[in-house]
Short mmCIF file of C-alpha atoms in Angstrom, two decimals:
data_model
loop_
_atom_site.label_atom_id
_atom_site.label_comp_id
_atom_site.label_asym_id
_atom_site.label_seq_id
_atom_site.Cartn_x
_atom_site.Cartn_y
_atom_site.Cartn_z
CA UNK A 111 35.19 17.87 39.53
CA UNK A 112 34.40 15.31 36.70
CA UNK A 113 36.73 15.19 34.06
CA UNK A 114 36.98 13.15 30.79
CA UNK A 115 40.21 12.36 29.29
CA UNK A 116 41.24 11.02 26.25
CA UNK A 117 44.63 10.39 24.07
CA UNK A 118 45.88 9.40 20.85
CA UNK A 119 49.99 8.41 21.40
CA UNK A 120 52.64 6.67 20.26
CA UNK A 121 52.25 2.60 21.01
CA UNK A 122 55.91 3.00 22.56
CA UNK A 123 54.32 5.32 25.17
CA UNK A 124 50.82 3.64 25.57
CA UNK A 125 51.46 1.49 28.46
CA UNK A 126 52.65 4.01 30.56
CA UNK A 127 49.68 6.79 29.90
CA UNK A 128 46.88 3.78 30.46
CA UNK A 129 49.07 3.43 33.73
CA UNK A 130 48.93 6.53 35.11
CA UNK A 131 45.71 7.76 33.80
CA UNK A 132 44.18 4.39 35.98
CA UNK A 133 46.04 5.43 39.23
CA UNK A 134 43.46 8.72 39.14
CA UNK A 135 40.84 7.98 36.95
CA UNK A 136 38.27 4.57 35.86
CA UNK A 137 39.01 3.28 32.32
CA UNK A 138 36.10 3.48 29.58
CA UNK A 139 37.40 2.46 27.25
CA UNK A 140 40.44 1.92 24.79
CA UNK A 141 42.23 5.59 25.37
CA UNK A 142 38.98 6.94 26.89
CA UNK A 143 39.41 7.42 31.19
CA UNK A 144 36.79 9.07 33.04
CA UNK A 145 35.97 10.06 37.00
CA UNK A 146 35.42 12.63 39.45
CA UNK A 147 39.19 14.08 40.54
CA UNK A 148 40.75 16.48 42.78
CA UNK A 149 42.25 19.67 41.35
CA UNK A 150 45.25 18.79 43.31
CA UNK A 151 45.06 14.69 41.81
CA UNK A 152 44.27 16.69 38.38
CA UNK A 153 47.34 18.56 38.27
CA UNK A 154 49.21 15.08 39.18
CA UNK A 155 48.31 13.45 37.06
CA UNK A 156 48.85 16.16 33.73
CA UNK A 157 52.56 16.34 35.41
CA UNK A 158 52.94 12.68 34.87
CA UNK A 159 51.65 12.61 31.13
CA UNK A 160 53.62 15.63 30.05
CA UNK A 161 57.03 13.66 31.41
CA UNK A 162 55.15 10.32 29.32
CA UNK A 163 54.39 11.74 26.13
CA UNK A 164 56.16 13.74 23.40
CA UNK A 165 54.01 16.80 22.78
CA UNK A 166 55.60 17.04 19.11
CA UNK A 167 53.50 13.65 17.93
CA UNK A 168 51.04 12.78 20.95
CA UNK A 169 48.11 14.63 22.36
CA UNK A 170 45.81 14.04 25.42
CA UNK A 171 42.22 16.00 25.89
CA UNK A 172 41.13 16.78 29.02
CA UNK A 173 36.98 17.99 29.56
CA UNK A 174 36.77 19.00 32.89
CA UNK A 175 32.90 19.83 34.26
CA UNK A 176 32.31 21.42 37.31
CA UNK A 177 28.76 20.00 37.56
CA UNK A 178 26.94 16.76 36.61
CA UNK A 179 23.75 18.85 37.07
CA UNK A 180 22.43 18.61 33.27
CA UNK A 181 24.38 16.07 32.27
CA UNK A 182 23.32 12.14 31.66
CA UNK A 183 25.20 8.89 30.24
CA UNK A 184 23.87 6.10 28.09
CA UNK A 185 25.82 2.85 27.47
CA UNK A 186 25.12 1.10 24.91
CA UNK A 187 26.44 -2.65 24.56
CA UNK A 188 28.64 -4.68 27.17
CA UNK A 189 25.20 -6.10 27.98
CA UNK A 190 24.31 -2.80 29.84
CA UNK A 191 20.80 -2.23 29.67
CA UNK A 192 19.67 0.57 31.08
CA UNK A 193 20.99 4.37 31.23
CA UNK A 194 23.38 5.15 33.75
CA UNK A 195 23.12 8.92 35.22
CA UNK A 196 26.84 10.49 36.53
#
């Protein structure tokens, strides 16, 4: 599956979500990860940010799609020219 993630947490904790969220996923951009996952890597990897964050004050959205079918992607900027297609 293709999922999107993307967090808003604490500086303190930061570090170690961009850490983990690269061991499964590609880095957009600042708290914005993207990348076709496993449901078994998927799972993994939400283990390891609910033992990161504090769900009281930080939150993390996952959008998982289970097709690419009618879906599309345009950069714009970071001298990327053309549209990319997922």
């Amino acid at each position: 599956m293709f999922v999107i993630l993307t967090y808003d947490v604490n500086t303190k904790r930061v570090a170690k979500v961009m850490k983990t969220c690269r061991k499964y996923l590609t880095h957009e951009q600042n708290s914005v990860f993207e990348g076709t996952i496993t449901e078994r890597n998927l799972n993994k990897l939400k283990n390891e940010i609910k033992r990161i964050i504090d769900a009281e004050a930080d939150r993390v959205s996952i959008y998982e799609l289970q097709s690419l079918k009618y879906t599309s992607k345009e950069r714009i900027g970071y001298h990327v020219t053309d549209s990319n297609i997922c």
